[in-house]
Amino acid sequence: MATANPASFSPDDFVWKGLTLTDSAATQILNLVATDPAVSGLRLGIKQSGCAGFGYTMDLVSAAEEDDLEFTHNGALLFVPLQAMPFIDGTEVDFVREGLNQIFKFNNPKAQHACGCGESFGVE
């Protein structure tokens, strides 16, 4: 019988809590999708960025990729690459208006710290 190597990690080995979309985020995704009939949803990922370690990426996409997990709310589709889940599992995606600005906000329980400008986050 083979034993698991504690140094190896595979996102496939976990049960994920998932991501949630607020009504406001779902409405904004639907508004973005409505501008282009080739677009079916939004992909949320992460990249190494900023002084805290990671930044969020968001792209309009026509279809899910093979390793994407799919989350829906009120008809809005959010795709998340499996490799991003260890860093953003449990995140609530919201869309807020702050003065003249409108932005997606990420309430990420895994984020241990953020940079001063709010553009990146770190996990431990």
Tab-separated table of C-alpha atoms in Angstrom:
chain	number	residue	atom	x	y	z
A	1	MET	CA	0.000	0.000	0.000
A	2	ALA	CA	1.399	3.377	-0.985
A	3	THR	CA	1.494	6.167	1.573
A	4	ALA	CA	0.845	9.795	0.778
A	5	ASN	CA	3.889	11.980	0.485
A	6	PRO	CA	3.296	14.906	2.870
A	7	ALA	CA	5.386	17.137	0.577
A	8	SER	CA	3.062	16.556	-2.388
A	9	PHE	CA	-0.121	18.494	-2.900
A	10	SER	CA	-2.970	18.106	-5.325
A	11	PRO	CA	-6.074	20.341	-5.331
A	12	ASP	CA	-8.023	17.263	-6.466
A	13	ASP	CA	-7.508	15.731	-3.005
A	14	PHE	CA	-9.690	18.257	-1.151
A	15	VAL	CA	-13.372	18.935	-0.620
A	16	TRP	CA	-13.884	22.640	-1.256
A	17	LYS	CA	-16.354	24.924	0.524
A	18	GLY	CA	-16.718	26.862	-2.725
A	19	LEU	CA	-17.263	30.495	-3.562
A	20	THR	CA	-20.426	32.517	-3.204
A	21	LEU	CA	-21.704	35.432	-5.247
A	22	THR	CA	-23.812	38.205	-3.779
A	23	ASP	CA	-26.883	39.330	-5.692
A	24	SER	CA	-24.977	42.474	-6.676
A	25	ALA	CA	-22.005	40.484	-8.041
A	26	ALA	CA	-24.305	38.162	-9.979
A	27	THR	CA	-26.127	41.137	-11.502
A	28	GLN	CA	-22.838	42.725	-12.577
A	29	ILE	CA	-21.599	39.472	-14.141
A	30	LEU	CA	-24.881	39.183	-16.055
A	31	ASN	CA	-24.498	42.815	-17.212
A	32	LEU	CA	-20.966	42.092	-18.474
A	33	VAL	CA	-22.042	38.882	-20.218
A	34	ALA	CA	-24.927	40.692	-21.914
A	35	THR	CA	-22.478	42.951	-23.796
A	36	ASP	CA	-21.036	40.049	-25.837
A	37	PRO	CA	-23.003	36.971	-26.978
A	38	ALA	CA	-19.770	34.934	-27.131
A	39	VAL	CA	-19.188	35.381	-23.372
A	40	SER	CA	-20.773	32.936	-20.935
A	41	GLY	CA	-19.259	34.008	-17.624
A	42	LEU	CA	-16.396	35.369	-15.606
A	43	ARG	CA	-13.222	33.506	-14.560
A	44	LEU	CA	-11.735	34.424	-11.191
A	45	GLY	CA	-8.132	33.432	-10.631
A	46	ILE	CA	-5.047	34.548	-8.778
A	47	LYS	CA	-1.550	35.536	-9.781
A	48	GLN	CA	1.585	36.401	-7.897
A	49	SER	CA	1.404	40.144	-7.526
A	50	GLY	CA	2.012	43.097	-5.286
A	51	CYS	CA	3.775	43.378	-1.991
A	52	ALA	CA	1.487	40.956	-0.129
A	53	GLY	CA	1.935	38.022	-2.520
A	54	PHE	CA	-1.180	37.423	-4.640
A	55	GLY	CA	-3.660	39.419	-6.661
A	56	TYR	CA	-7.021	38.512	-8.130
A	57	THR	CA	-7.553	38.197	-11.874
A	58	MET	CA	-10.903	38.416	-13.629
A	59	ASP	CA	-11.541	37.613	-17.268
A	60	LEU	CA	-14.668	37.315	-19.370
A	61	VAL	CA	-14.709	33.848	-20.946
A	62	SER	CA	-16.769	31.967	-23.479
A	63	ALA	CA	-16.503	28.562	-21.795
A	64	ALA	CA	-15.040	26.776	-18.815
A	65	GLU	CA	-11.571	25.299	-19.055
A	66	GLU	CA	-11.033	21.643	-18.232
A	67	ASP	CA	-9.894	22.257	-14.626
A	68	ASP	CA	-12.415	25.019	-13.797
A	69	LEU	CA	-14.934	24.686	-11.012
A	70	GLU	CA	-18.236	26.385	-11.800
A	71	PHE	CA	-20.246	28.480	-9.363
A	72	THR	CA	-23.630	30.020	-10.207
A	73	HIS	CA	-26.017	32.476	-8.616
A	74	ASN	CA	-29.159	33.932	-10.200
A	75	GLY	CA	-27.983	32.704	-13.610
A	76	ALA	CA	-24.505	34.270	-13.386
A	77	LEU	CA	-21.551	31.927	-14.019
A	78	LEU	CA	-18.248	32.211	-12.174
A	79	PHE	CA	-15.433	29.872	-13.201
A	80	VAL	CA	-12.467	29.242	-10.891
A	81	PRO	CA	-9.348	27.262	-11.828
A	82	LEU	CA	-8.877	24.333	-9.451
A	83	GLN	CA	-5.316	25.490	-8.705
A	84	ALA	CA	-6.646	28.768	-7.233
A	85	MET	CA	-8.945	27.078	-4.716
A	86	PRO	CA	-6.379	26.632	-1.908
A	87	PHE	CA	-6.010	30.425	-1.853
A	88	ILE	CA	-9.626	31.566	-2.315
A	89	ASP	CA	-11.852	28.748	-1.050
A	90	GLY	CA	-14.739	30.173	0.984
A	91	THR	CA	-14.525	33.619	-0.642
A	92	GLU	CA	-17.628	35.741	-1.084
A	93	VAL	CA	-17.515	37.786	-4.299
A	94	ASP	CA	-19.386	41.078	-4.048
A	95	PHE	CA	-19.815	44.083	-6.335
A	96	VAL	CA	-19.940	47.439	-4.598
A	97	ARG	CA	-20.193	51.099	-5.410
A	98	GLU	CA	-17.840	53.343	-3.432
A	99	GLY	CA	-18.463	56.946	-4.433
A	100	LEU	CA	-17.867	57.098	-8.180
A	101	ASN	CA	-16.059	53.744	-8.232
A	102	GLN	CA	-17.635	50.367	-8.860
A	103	ILE	CA	-15.531	47.301	-8.060
A	104	PHE	CA	-15.653	43.620	-7.297
A	105	LYS	CA	-14.738	42.968	-3.647
A	106	PHE	CA	-13.436	39.673	-2.332
A	107	ASN	CA	-14.261	38.687	1.229
A	108	ASN	CA	-11.609	35.988	1.461
A	109	PRO	CA	-11.340	34.140	4.795
A	110	LYS	CA	-7.931	32.757	3.746
A	111	ALA	CA	-6.375	36.212	3.274
A	112	GLN	CA	-4.190	36.792	6.324
A	113	HIS	CA	-2.938	40.217	5.295
A	114	ALA	CA	-3.274	42.736	2.488
A	115	CYS	CA	-0.960	45.381	1.149
A	116	GLY	CA	-1.580	49.023	1.978
A	117	CYS	CA	-3.096	49.796	-1.414
A	118	GLY	CA	-5.497	46.843	-1.184
A	119	GLU	CA	-4.392	45.369	-4.507
A	120	SER	CA	-2.830	42.161	-3.179
A	121	PHE	CA	-3.268	39.657	-0.351
A	122	GLY	CA	-1.235	36.976	1.396
A	123	VAL	CA	-2.033	33.613	2.908
A	124	GLU	CA	-0.140	31.645	5.505
